[in-house]
């Protein structure tokens, strides 16, 4: 009986790498935004708290 | 031909190709083009530029850059949607990457030579075409790969568009700070750098995207025989789709949902400060905008995924009932009523999650009604509702605010009117959703009418 060629499946490492490529910049941006959003819940501070330009 | 690798035939997935490689490809495109939501970071630096004759641009002139980009998003999505169905997602993504990257480069020349028309042409027209092509290019491919969870798949990609601002904003700020400290013109260098970076990132999507082989389906998955009457087992071609009342009902639904969202997004920072005078600092208001962007992004994934379980009509039913109630109630949280900042923030966050959810769920709704055959092209035409909302929404908000300011009325009293108008618009959306029925048989695509033999089913 003829032996069927096994189907070559995508490597889990390749899949993980593809996701890492998009997750890393997203996580960086999310971290920046969450830090910014937290200012909403901190007590109002004088103008000195404004970020340096 | 050198670009033959972009052909649809060359991007058909081999057997064993994991479908989980496709969402990152789509995300690479959407995370990049979503940068448009962060365009405001360039506003003040552009206003500070001066030409050789000492002239400077005003806020209105700079504001047109974003408007042109969004207008061309809708126009190009509508114009090129049908072409995309034939050419395949890889070619469309490639051209999207070229347009988006080139748009930055052309705009950078405009900034360095202080010629606004070059920025309009670059970021607005060329970049806007990249936005439109990029936005719709992965949609039907994802739906094909995830016939069992179309909402989840499109939600993942369109979530990227919401998240793009979270990357684009800080990236631009950091690059401008770097070039400024290095003594080099900050805006032109930042724009060129971003154009190159985004082009490379989008190329990852171009080379990773694959279309499934004809007849492919997930292992072990059998299409359900018991489903809602609104989930069609027939296809409708794009030139027929827009003759159906369903297309226009969905157009109205997207239009009112986006217009209502813009009612908050457009004025988020000043609104919270005006409604809670003295309680919310400018820095905290920026934090509020950041929080809204997180909920806008998360809502795209959450609501689109949820729609796989409760149905698209059910999901929009929630948007238009809960949304209308929340828009009506929102002004009552202000300082002279309930005086609750957390309640205001909480309601606004839920509302913005539904704004994002409206964007992300619409492709799956289209697929349910019109089938997967031309879903990208139909989606492209539907996005003209977004362009229209991008014009009408700010007109309503700014028109009412200007009226109050010009007549020396209390500005905070304008917000209840704005939000209650948005509430009324959502009621219109509710009625439109209620009227959605299955597509009449006369619009179904008959096999003999298929004139697009290759790429038709991607």
Tab-separated table of C-alpha atoms in Angstrom:
chain	number	residue	atom	x	y	z
A	1	UNK	CA	0.000	0.000	0.000
A	2	UNK	CA	1.331	3.400	-0.980
A	3	UNK	CA	2.453	5.555	1.910
A	4	UNK	CA	0.825	9.005	2.011
A	5	UNK	CA	3.100	12.030	2.379
A	6	UNK	CA	2.657	13.413	5.872
A	7	UNK	CA	1.208	16.939	5.859
A	8	UNK	CA	3.794	19.410	7.073
A	9	UNK	CA	2.126	21.496	9.762
A	10	UNK	CA	3.146	25.022	10.682
A	11	UNK	CA	5.684	25.032	13.474
A	12	UNK	CA	4.320	26.174	16.859
A	13	UNK	CA	7.498	28.226	17.195
A	14	UNK	CA	6.722	30.041	13.964
A	15	UNK	CA	3.184	30.754	15.167
A	16	UNK	CA	4.509	32.013	18.523
A	17	UNK	CA	7.076	34.217	16.758
A	18	UNK	CA	4.400	35.733	14.526
A	19	UNK	CA	2.268	36.611	17.537
A	20	UNK	CA	5.252	38.017	19.433
A	21	UNK	CA	5.982	40.366	16.526
A	22	UNK	CA	2.572	41.991	16.926
A	23	UNK	CA	2.176	41.620	20.694
A	24	UNK	CA	5.450	43.350	21.668
A	25	UNK	CA	4.658	46.761	20.118
A	26	UNK	CA	1.052	46.492	21.316
A	27	UNK	CA	2.182	45.762	24.878
A	28	UNK	CA	4.611	48.694	24.724
A	29	UNK	CA	1.825	51.032	23.605
A	30	UNK	CA	-0.651	49.604	26.111
A	31	UNK	CA	1.809	50.071	28.961
A	32	UNK	CA	2.342	53.706	27.949
A	33	UNK	CA	-1.405	54.328	27.686
A	34	UNK	CA	-2.276	52.619	30.978
A	35	UNK	CA	0.364	54.685	32.792
A	36	UNK	CA	-1.201	57.787	31.265
A	37	UNK	CA	-4.726	56.646	32.152
A	38	UNK	CA	-3.738	56.092	35.792
A	39	UNK	CA	-3.265	59.840	36.130
A	40	UNK	CA	-7.047	60.104	36.003
A	41	UNK	CA	-7.289	58.319	39.320
A	42	UNK	CA	-4.418	60.090	41.088
A	43	UNK	CA	-5.048	63.197	43.166
A	44	UNK	CA	-4.932	66.490	41.243
A	45	UNK	CA	-1.467	67.981	41.419
A	46	UNK	CA	-0.113	71.391	40.544
A	47	UNK	CA	1.270	72.253	37.112
A	48	UNK	CA	4.638	70.761	38.060
A	49	UNK	CA	3.160	67.332	37.320
A	50	UNK	CA	2.889	68.151	33.639
A	51	UNK	CA	5.319	66.172	31.474
A	52	UNK	CA	8.438	67.960	30.326
A	53	UNK	CA	8.246	69.170	26.745
B	1	UNK	CA	6.843	39.797	-13.459
B	2	UNK	CA	8.721	41.015	-10.395
B	3	UNK	CA	5.551	41.406	-8.369
B	4	UNK	CA	4.138	38.005	-9.292
B	5	UNK	CA	4.661	36.852	-5.721
B	6	UNK	CA	1.761	39.112	-4.807
B	7	UNK	CA	-0.672	37.140	-6.954
B	8	UNK	CA	-3.498	35.455	-5.191
B	9	UNK	CA	-2.455	32.071	-6.589
B	10	UNK	CA	0.967	32.450	-4.994
B	11	UNK	CA	-0.545	33.107	-1.585
B	12	UNK	CA	-2.713	29.997	-1.317
B	13	UNK	CA	-1.827	28.205	1.905
B	14	UNK	CA	-0.202	24.777	1.634
B	15	UNK	CA	-1.845	21.902	3.449
B	16	UNK	CA	-1.058	22.057	7.172
B	17	UNK	CA	-0.698	25.846	7.239
B	18	UNK	CA	-1.959	27.055	10.602
B	19	UNK	CA	-4.805	29.561	10.452
B	20	UNK	CA	-3.388	31.132	13.614
B	21	UNK	CA	-0.669	32.718	11.463
B	22	UNK	CA	-3.289	34.809	9.671
B	23	UNK	CA	-4.483	37.087	12.529
B	24	UNK	CA	-0.923	38.362	13.227
B	25	UNK	CA	-0.618	39.225	9.519
B	26	UNK	CA	-3.888	41.161	9.692
B	27	UNK	CA	-2.874	42.773	12.977
B	28	UNK	CA	0.419	43.991	11.478
B	29	UNK	CA	-1.593	45.939	8.915
B	30	UNK	CA	-4.242	47.262	11.289
B	31	UNK	CA	-1.829	48.171	14.092
B	32	UNK	CA	0.080	50.240	11.532
B	33	UNK	CA	-2.770	52.078	9.841
B	34	UNK	CA	-4.470	52.629	13.219
B	35	UNK	CA	-1.734	55.245	13.722
B	36	UNK	CA	-4.144	57.680	12.076
B	37	UNK	CA	-6.055	57.933	15.367
B	38	UNK	CA	-2.882	59.343	16.941
B	39	UNK	CA	-2.358	61.997	14.291
B	40	UNK	CA	-3.216	64.670	16.866
B	41	UNK	CA	0.309	64.295	18.348
B	42	UNK	CA	1.581	66.120	15.248
B	43	UNK	CA	-0.888	68.992	15.616
B	44	UNK	CA	0.999	71.261	18.008
B	45	UNK	CA	4.427	70.621	16.421
B	46	UNK	CA	2.949	71.449	12.996
B	47	UNK	CA	1.351	74.617	14.357
B	48	UNK	CA	4.743	75.675	15.722
B	49	UNK	CA	6.405	75.431	12.287
B	50	UNK	CA	7.026	78.633	10.348
B	51	UNK	CA	7.641	79.148	6.654
B	52	UNK	CA	10.491	81.201	5.191
B	53	UNK	CA	8.170	84.237	5.215
B	54	UNK	CA	7.298	83.668	8.872
B	55	UNK	CA	3.801	82.359	8.127
B	56	UNK	CA	2.247	79.645	10.282
B	57	UNK	CA	-0.683	77.285	9.878
B	58	UNK	CA	-3.814	77.483	12.013
B	59	UNK	CA	-5.651	74.696	13.834
B	60	UNK	CA	-8.377	74.439	11.216
B	61	UNK	CA	-5.870	74.003	8.367
B	62	UNK	CA	-3.972	71.328	10.280
B	63	UNK	CA	-7.236	69.635	11.279
B	64	UNK	CA	-8.060	69.029	7.606
B	65	UNK	CA	-5.136	66.580	7.313
B	66	UNK	CA	-6.939	63.992	9.474
B	67	UNK	CA	-10.289	64.661	7.796
B	68	UNK	CA	-8.804	64.137	4.315
B	69	UNK	CA	-7.160	60.890	5.432
B	70	UNK	CA	-10.447	59.514	6.819
B	71	UNK	CA	-12.364	60.666	3.736
B	72	UNK	CA	-9.894	58.850	1.466
B	73	UNK	CA	-10.101	55.797	3.706
B	74	UNK	CA	-13.793	55.512	2.900
B	75	UNK	CA	-13.413	56.453	-0.769
B	76	UNK	CA	-10.586	54.002	-1.494
B	77	UNK	CA	-12.259	51.196	0.471
B	78	UNK	CA	-15.397	51.697	-1.601
B	79	UNK	CA	-13.539	52.024	-4.923
B	80	UNK	CA	-10.992	49.240	-4.540
B	81	UNK	CA	-13.033	46.680	-2.605
B	82	UNK	CA	-14.150	44.811	-5.730
B	83	UNK	CA	-10.596	44.874	-7.158
B	84	UNK	CA	-9.294	43.464	-3.878
B	85	UNK	CA	-11.603	40.458	-4.201
B	86	UNK	CA	-9.895	39.554	-7.491
B	87	UNK	CA	-6.330	40.585	-6.674
B	88	UNK	CA	-6.246	38.906	-3.269
B	89	UNK	CA	-5.239	40.244	0.139
B	90	UNK	CA	-1.465	40.071	-0.358
B	91	UNK	CA	-1.393	42.479	-3.290
B	92	UNK	CA	-3.838	44.815	-1.558
B	93	UNK	CA	-1.763	44.797	1.632
B	94	UNK	CA	1.395	45.486	-0.386
B	95	UNK	CA	-0.124	48.535	-2.051
B	96	UNK	CA	-1.529	49.626	1.303
B	97	UNK	CA	1.983	49.478	2.791
B	98	UNK	CA	3.432	51.471	-0.107
B	99	UNK	CA	0.708	54.126	0.107
B	100	UNK	CA	0.860	54.419	3.893
B	101	UNK	CA	4.674	54.561	4.018
B	102	UNK	CA	4.942	56.882	1.005
B	103	UNK	CA	2.285	59.141	2.509
B	104	UNK	CA	4.537	59.806	5.500
B	105	UNK	CA	7.529	60.519	3.250
B	106	UNK	CA	5.618	62.981	1.046
B	107	UNK	CA	4.166	64.644	4.162
B	108	UNK	CA	7.664	64.984	5.606
B	109	UNK	CA	8.693	67.059	2.548
B	110	UNK	CA	5.629	69.191	3.165
B	111	UNK	CA	6.666	69.746	6.774
B	112	UNK	CA	10.293	70.550	5.927
B	113	UNK	CA	9.372	72.972	3.121
B	114	UNK	CA	6.298	74.320	4.987
B	115	UNK	CA	3.894	73.440	2.185
B	116	UNK	CA	0.605	72.260	3.604
B	117	UNK	CA	-0.695	70.943	0.294
B	118	UNK	CA	2.098	68.382	0.279
B	119	UNK	CA	0.960	67.135	3.703
B	120	UNK	CA	-2.638	66.990	2.472
B	121	UNK	CA	-1.473	65.021	-0.568
B	122	UNK	CA	0.932	62.781	1.358
B	123	UNK	CA	-0.690	61.904	4.671
B	124	UNK	CA	-4.229	62.753	3.563
B	125	UNK	CA	-4.660	61.441	0.014
B	126	UNK	CA	-1.870	58.868	-0.504
B	127	UNK	CA	-1.790	57.736	3.137
B	128	UNK	CA	-5.604	57.741	3.249
B	129	UNK	CA	-5.695	55.351	0.303
B	130	UNK	CA	-3.315	53.111	2.221
B	131	UNK	CA	-5.743	53.246	5.140
B	132	UNK	CA	-8.705	52.176	3.015
B	133	UNK	CA	-6.875	49.369	1.242
B	134	UNK	CA	-5.274	48.128	4.446
B	135	UNK	CA	-8.477	48.278	6.460
B	136	UNK	CA	-10.499	45.981	4.221
B	137	UNK	CA	-7.729	43.747	2.855
B	138	UNK	CA	-7.646	41.041	5.551
B	139	UNK	CA	-11.379	40.922	6.334
B	140	UNK	CA	-12.702	38.298	3.923
B	141	UNK	CA	-9.533	36.218	4.276
B	142	UNK	CA	-10.023	36.055	8.030
B	143	UNK	CA	-13.675	35.139	7.606
B	144	UNK	CA	-12.647	32.288	5.285
B	145	UNK	CA	-10.099	30.993	7.777
B	146	UNK	CA	-12.496	31.257	10.709
B	147	UNK	CA	-15.926	30.229	9.410
B	148	UNK	CA	-16.631	28.905	12.901
B	149	UNK	CA	-15.802	32.245	14.605
B	150	UNK	CA	-16.010	35.090	12.059
B	151	UNK	CA	-16.689	37.681	14.755
B	152	UNK	CA	-13.619	36.694	16.733
B	153	UNK	CA	-11.433	36.788	13.635
B	154	UNK	CA	-12.512	40.183	12.344
B	155	UNK	CA	-12.634	41.519	15.894
B	156	UNK	CA	-8.977	40.599	16.350
B	157	UNK	CA	-7.901	42.474	13.240
B	158	UNK	CA	-10.061	45.530	13.735
B	159	UNK	CA	-8.980	45.641	17.383
B	160	UNK	CA	-5.561	46.353	15.898
B	161	UNK	CA	-6.898	49.488	14.246
B	162	UNK	CA	-8.092	50.717	17.643
B	163	UNK	CA	-4.758	49.790	19.202
B	164	UNK	CA	-2.700	51.470	16.493
B	165	UNK	CA	-3.008	54.837	18.208
B	166	UNK	CA	-1.493	53.414	21.378
B	167	UNK	CA	1.665	52.625	19.413
B	168	UNK	CA	1.618	55.540	16.969
B	169	UNK	CA	1.186	58.226	19.653
B	170	UNK	CA	4.133	57.384	21.901
B	171	UNK	CA	6.270	56.358	18.920
B	172	UNK	CA	5.835	59.786	17.320
B	173	UNK	CA	6.381	61.582	20.630
B	174	UNK	CA	9.572	59.653	21.377
B	175	UNK	CA	10.939	60.099	17.860
B	176	UNK	CA	10.211	63.835	17.854
B	177	UNK	CA	11.932	64.192	21.237
B	178	UNK	CA	14.922	62.212	19.962
B	179	UNK	CA	15.374	64.239	16.765
B	180	UNK	CA	14.861	67.486	18.647
B	181	UNK	CA	17.566	66.585	21.153
B	182	UNK	CA	19.839	65.595	18.260
B	183	UNK	CA	19.373	69.077	16.783
B	184	UNK	CA	17.620	67.813	13.660
B	185	UNK	CA	14.221	68.888	12.285
B	186	UNK	CA	11.909	66.773	14.400
B	187	UNK	CA	8.717	66.436	12.324
B	188	UNK	CA	10.220	65.608	8.892
B	189	UNK	CA	12.657	63.090	10.380
B	190	UNK	CA	9.956	61.543	12.546
B	191	UNK	CA	7.605	61.187	9.584
B	192	UNK	CA	10.258	59.581	7.360
B	193	UNK	CA	11.280	57.193	10.150
B	194	UNK	CA	7.658	56.243	10.847
B	195	UNK	CA	7.000	55.743	7.141
B	196	UNK	CA	9.917	53.301	6.900
B	197	UNK	CA	9.079	51.498	10.161
B	198	UNK	CA	5.425	51.066	9.257
B	199	UNK	CA	6.315	49.883	5.753
B	200	UNK	CA	8.590	47.172	7.194
B	201	UNK	CA	5.994	46.140	9.791
B	202	UNK	CA	3.277	45.944	7.151
B	203	UNK	CA	5.561	43.842	4.945
B	204	UNK	CA	5.496	41.234	7.700
B	205	UNK	CA	1.747	41.063	7.140
B	206	UNK	CA	2.186	40.940	3.346
B	207	UNK	CA	4.531	37.943	3.496
B	208	UNK	CA	2.611	36.107	6.223
B	209	UNK	CA	-0.928	36.344	4.840
B	210	UNK	CA	-2.263	33.241	3.102
B	211	UNK	CA	-5.655	32.434	1.641
B	212	UNK	CA	-7.118	29.005	2.313
B	213	UNK	CA	-7.489	26.461	-0.454
B	214	UNK	CA	-10.948	26.241	-1.996
B	215	UNK	CA	-13.200	24.116	0.140
B	216	UNK	CA	-10.921	24.313	3.192
B	217	UNK	CA	-12.585	24.150	6.594
B	218	UNK	CA	-11.297	23.830	10.146
B	219	UNK	CA	-10.437	20.295	11.202
B	220	UNK	CA	-13.482	18.542	12.601
B	221	UNK	CA	-15.773	21.522	12.043
B	222	UNK	CA	-19.133	20.977	10.428
B	223	UNK	CA	-21.267	23.968	9.492
B	224	UNK	CA	-24.262	24.112	11.774
B	225	UNK	CA	-27.517	23.208	10.097
B	226	UNK	CA	-29.489	25.020	12.772
B	227	UNK	CA	-28.900	28.709	12.670
B	228	UNK	CA	-30.610	32.071	12.519
B	229	UNK	CA	-32.528	32.969	9.373
B	230	UNK	CA	-30.218	35.983	9.131
B	231	UNK	CA	-27.220	33.744	8.439
B	232	UNK	CA	-27.414	33.185	4.699
B	233	UNK	CA	-26.077	30.126	2.950
B	234	UNK	CA	-26.118	32.130	-0.290
B	235	UNK	CA	-23.801	34.795	-1.635
B	236	UNK	CA	-24.645	38.236	-2.928
B	237	UNK	CA	-22.318	40.071	-5.335
B	238	UNK	CA	-21.209	43.570	-4.443
B	239	UNK	CA	-23.057	45.194	-7.361
B	240	UNK	CA	-26.290	43.616	-6.104
B	241	UNK	CA	-25.611	44.094	-2.391
B	242	UNK	CA	-25.923	47.824	-2.398
B	243	UNK	CA	-29.313	47.608	-4.064
B	244	UNK	CA	-30.663	45.770	-1.044
B	245	UNK	CA	-32.404	47.561	1.834
B	246	UNK	CA	-30.228	45.531	4.227
B	247	UNK	CA	-27.066	47.235	2.949
B	248	UNK	CA	-28.516	50.671	3.638
B	249	UNK	CA	-29.898	49.630	7.025
B	250	UNK	CA	-26.407	48.510	8.024
B	251	UNK	CA	-25.009	51.728	6.541
B	252	UNK	CA	-27.331	53.743	8.795
B	253	UNK	CA	-26.399	51.578	11.804
B	254	UNK	CA	-22.675	52.096	11.259
B	255	UNK	CA	-23.214	55.795	10.587
B	256	UNK	CA	-25.159	56.486	13.796
B	257	UNK	CA	-22.875	54.314	15.921
B	258	UNK	CA	-19.767	56.142	14.681
B	259	UNK	CA	-21.402	59.581	14.898
B	260	UNK	CA	-22.441	58.903	18.498
B	261	UNK	CA	-18.930	57.707	19.400
B	262	UNK	CA	-17.414	60.804	17.841
B	263	UNK	CA	-19.746	62.835	20.091
B	264	UNK	CA	-17.576	61.752	23.012
B	265	UNK	CA	-14.224	61.116	21.310
B	266	UNK	CA	-14.107	64.505	19.611
B	267	UNK	CA	-14.359	66.401	22.910
B	268	UNK	CA	-13.340	63.835	25.530
B	269	UNK	CA	-10.631	65.846	27.276
B	270	UNK	CA	-12.410	69.243	27.366
B	271	UNK	CA	-15.759	67.583	28.143
B	272	UNK	CA	-14.630	65.934	31.382
B	273	UNK	CA	-12.933	69.153	32.482
B	274	UNK	CA	-15.971	71.296	31.675
B	275	UNK	CA	-18.431	68.947	33.395
B	276	UNK	CA	-16.244	68.599	36.509
B	277	UNK	CA	-14.630	72.022	36.796
B	278	UNK	CA	-11.651	71.989	39.139
B	279	UNK	CA	-11.955	68.267	39.879
B	280	UNK	CA	-10.191	66.984	36.782
B	281	UNK	CA	-6.771	68.369	35.838
B	282	UNK	CA	-5.596	68.620	32.205
B	283	UNK	CA	-3.173	65.753	32.876
B	284	UNK	CA	-6.003	63.583	34.229
B	285	UNK	CA	-8.098	64.508	31.171
B	286	UNK	CA	-5.328	63.120	28.953
B	287	UNK	CA	-5.492	59.974	31.082
B	288	UNK	CA	-9.239	59.844	30.420
B	289	UNK	CA	-8.578	59.923	26.660
B	290	UNK	CA	-6.074	57.091	27.091
B	291	UNK	CA	-8.607	55.053	29.038
B	292	UNK	CA	-11.190	55.549	26.320
B	293	UNK	CA	-8.733	54.336	23.681
B	294	UNK	CA	-8.164	51.136	25.700
B	295	UNK	CA	-11.924	50.481	25.900
B	296	UNK	CA	-12.325	51.383	22.225
B	297	UNK	CA	-9.728	48.720	21.392
B	298	UNK	CA	-10.923	46.071	23.863
B	299	UNK	CA	-14.545	46.574	22.808
B	300	UNK	CA	-13.654	45.634	19.254
B	301	UNK	CA	-12.475	42.219	20.343
B	302	UNK	CA	-14.999	41.665	23.134
B	303	UNK	CA	-18.172	42.601	21.263
B	304	UNK	CA	-17.198	41.016	17.952
B	305	UNK	CA	-16.325	37.742	19.744
B	306	UNK	CA	-19.528	37.915	21.776
B	307	UNK	CA	-21.501	38.331	18.559
B	308	UNK	CA	-20.447	34.793	17.562
B	309	UNK	CA	-22.606	33.570	20.465
B	310	UNK	CA	-25.486	36.031	20.710
B	311	UNK	CA	-25.719	36.885	17.005
B	312	UNK	CA	-25.006	40.145	15.190
B	313	UNK	CA	-28.550	41.462	15.498
B	314	UNK	CA	-28.493	40.756	19.235
B	315	UNK	CA	-25.155	42.524	19.604
B	316	UNK	CA	-26.364	45.654	17.825
B	317	UNK	CA	-29.570	45.436	19.854
B	318	UNK	CA	-27.386	45.857	22.958
B	319	UNK	CA	-25.408	48.718	21.364
B	320	UNK	CA	-28.536	50.641	20.500
B	321	UNK	CA	-30.535	49.997	23.686
B	322	UNK	CA	-27.820	50.071	26.350
B	323	UNK	CA	-26.006	52.742	24.352
B	324	UNK	CA	-29.046	55.006	24.104
B	325	UNK	CA	-29.747	54.633	27.846
B	326	UNK	CA	-26.137	55.395	28.754
B	327	UNK	CA	-25.922	58.421	26.427
B	328	UNK	CA	-29.139	59.744	27.971
B	329	UNK	CA	-27.874	59.195	31.515
B	330	UNK	CA	-24.289	60.415	30.999
B	331	UNK	CA	-24.964	64.176	31.418
B	332	UNK	CA	-26.646	63.539	34.775
B	333	UNK	CA	-23.344	62.439	36.313
B	334	UNK	CA	-21.961	65.980	36.055
B	335	UNK	CA	-20.903	68.225	38.907
B	336	UNK	CA	-24.232	69.970	39.540
B	337	UNK	CA	-26.230	66.709	39.412
B	338	UNK	CA	-24.758	63.423	40.711
B	339	UNK	CA	-21.207	64.813	40.725
B	340	UNK	CA	-19.553	61.449	40.119
B	341	UNK	CA	-16.368	61.345	38.052
B	342	UNK	CA	-16.037	57.538	38.368
B	343	UNK	CA	-19.605	57.071	37.091
B	344	UNK	CA	-18.967	59.434	34.186
B	345	UNK	CA	-15.721	57.658	33.300
B	346	UNK	CA	-17.333	54.210	33.649
B	347	UNK	CA	-20.272	55.061	31.403
B	348	UNK	CA	-18.058	56.735	28.797
B	349	UNK	CA	-15.776	53.676	28.789
B	350	UNK	CA	-18.685	51.274	28.160
B	351	UNK	CA	-20.053	53.560	25.458
B	352	UNK	CA	-16.660	53.693	23.721
B	353	UNK	CA	-16.337	49.916	23.910
B	354	UNK	CA	-19.576	49.731	21.931
B	355	UNK	CA	-18.298	52.324	19.458
B	356	UNK	CA	-15.330	50.031	18.751
B	357	UNK	CA	-17.576	46.979	18.833
B	358	UNK	CA	-19.755	48.507	16.139
B	359	UNK	CA	-16.786	48.704	13.777
B	360	UNK	CA	-15.571	45.201	14.509
B	361	UNK	CA	-18.912	43.391	14.335
B	362	UNK	CA	-20.096	44.865	11.043
B	363	UNK	CA	-17.940	42.617	8.757
B	364	UNK	CA	-19.396	39.493	10.391
B	365	UNK	CA	-22.921	40.952	10.066
B	366	UNK	CA	-22.226	41.524	6.354
B	367	UNK	CA	-20.919	37.993	5.989
B	368	UNK	CA	-24.036	36.600	7.667
B	369	UNK	CA	-26.341	38.525	5.346
B	370	UNK	CA	-24.437	38.581	2.053
B	371	UNK	CA	-22.176	35.518	2.338
B	372	UNK	CA	-18.380	35.542	2.085
B	373	UNK	CA	-18.119	35.924	-1.705
B	374	UNK	CA	-17.724	39.720	-1.919
B	375	UNK	CA	-17.632	40.623	1.749
B	376	UNK	CA	-14.506	42.815	1.487
B	377	UNK	CA	-15.959	44.799	-1.386
B	378	UNK	CA	-19.310	45.216	0.371
B	379	UNK	CA	-17.503	46.184	3.575
B	380	UNK	CA	-15.504	48.734	1.587
B	381	UNK	CA	-18.654	50.408	0.326
B	382	UNK	CA	-20.199	50.357	3.783
B	383	UNK	CA	-17.208	52.254	5.158
B	384	UNK	CA	-18.441	55.379	3.366
B	385	UNK	CA	-20.753	55.595	6.400
B	386	UNK	CA	-17.635	56.116	8.504
B	387	UNK	CA	-16.392	58.918	6.245
B	388	UNK	CA	-19.813	60.554	6.420
B	389	UNK	CA	-19.919	60.218	10.210
B	390	UNK	CA	-16.431	61.691	10.367
B	391	UNK	CA	-17.820	64.834	8.762
B	392	UNK	CA	-21.292	64.998	10.373
B	393	UNK	CA	-20.217	64.042	13.920
B	394	UNK	CA	-17.747	66.894	14.417
B	395	UNK	CA	-20.171	69.280	12.647
B	396	UNK	CA	-22.866	68.529	15.258
B	397	UNK	CA	-20.491	68.646	18.224
B	398	UNK	CA	-18.492	71.712	17.194
B	399	UNK	CA	-21.567	73.506	15.833
B	400	UNK	CA	-23.413	73.249	19.158
B	401	UNK	CA	-20.333	74.126	21.210
B	402	UNK	CA	-19.581	77.139	18.997
B	403	UNK	CA	-23.203	78.286	19.347
B	404	UNK	CA	-22.975	78.169	23.162
B	405	UNK	CA	-19.610	79.929	23.250
B	406	UNK	CA	-20.629	82.634	20.736
B	407	UNK	CA	-23.836	83.351	22.679
B	408	UNK	CA	-21.945	83.408	25.968
B	409	UNK	CA	-23.914	80.458	27.330
B	410	UNK	CA	-22.374	78.053	29.824
B	411	UNK	CA	-20.341	75.580	27.770
B	412	UNK	CA	-21.101	72.701	30.141
B	413	UNK	CA	-24.796	73.096	29.277
B	414	UNK	CA	-24.020	72.223	25.651
B	415	UNK	CA	-22.943	68.673	26.483
B	416	UNK	CA	-26.353	67.355	27.609
B	417	UNK	CA	-27.817	68.576	24.302
B	418	UNK	CA	-24.999	66.929	22.304
B	419	UNK	CA	-25.273	63.653	24.192
B	420	UNK	CA	-29.057	63.566	23.942
B	421	UNK	CA	-28.838	64.129	20.168
B	422	UNK	CA	-26.475	61.146	20.044
B	423	UNK	CA	-29.000	59.182	22.123
B	424	UNK	CA	-31.662	60.029	19.523
B	425	UNK	CA	-29.360	58.859	16.714
B	426	UNK	CA	-28.911	55.528	18.476
B	427	UNK	CA	-32.690	55.121	18.565
B	428	UNK	CA	-32.628	55.497	14.762
B	429	UNK	CA	-29.965	52.776	14.682
B	430	UNK	CA	-32.141	50.602	16.909
B	431	UNK	CA	-35.011	50.879	14.423
B	432	UNK	CA	-32.713	50.152	11.482
B	433	UNK	CA	-31.380	47.014	13.207
B	434	UNK	CA	-34.925	45.922	13.965
B	435	UNK	CA	-35.808	46.161	10.275
B	436	UNK	CA	-32.969	43.899	9.088
B	437	UNK	CA	-34.415	40.787	7.428
B	438	UNK	CA	-32.832	38.021	5.333
B	439	UNK	CA	-31.807	39.026	1.806
B	440	UNK	CA	-34.481	38.408	-0.840
B	441	UNK	CA	-33.782	35.503	-3.190
B	442	UNK	CA	-33.690	37.738	-6.270
B	443	UNK	CA	-30.352	39.179	-5.055
B	444	UNK	CA	-28.639	35.808	-4.548
B	445	UNK	CA	-25.678	35.032	-6.714
B	446	UNK	CA	-26.482	32.224	-9.127
B	447	UNK	CA	-23.531	30.021	-10.128
B	448	UNK	CA	-23.968	30.903	-13.774
B	449	UNK	CA	-23.472	34.566	-12.917
B	450	UNK	CA	-20.061	34.112	-11.368
B	451	UNK	CA	-17.758	36.166	-13.532
B	452	UNK	CA	-14.787	36.209	-11.216
B	453	UNK	CA	-13.424	32.678	-11.454
B	454	UNK	CA	-10.200	33.267	-9.552
B	455	UNK	CA	-10.243	34.760	-6.117
B	456	UNK	CA	-13.950	34.736	-5.879
B	457	UNK	CA	-14.033	32.657	-2.807
B	458	UNK	CA	-11.135	33.997	-0.842
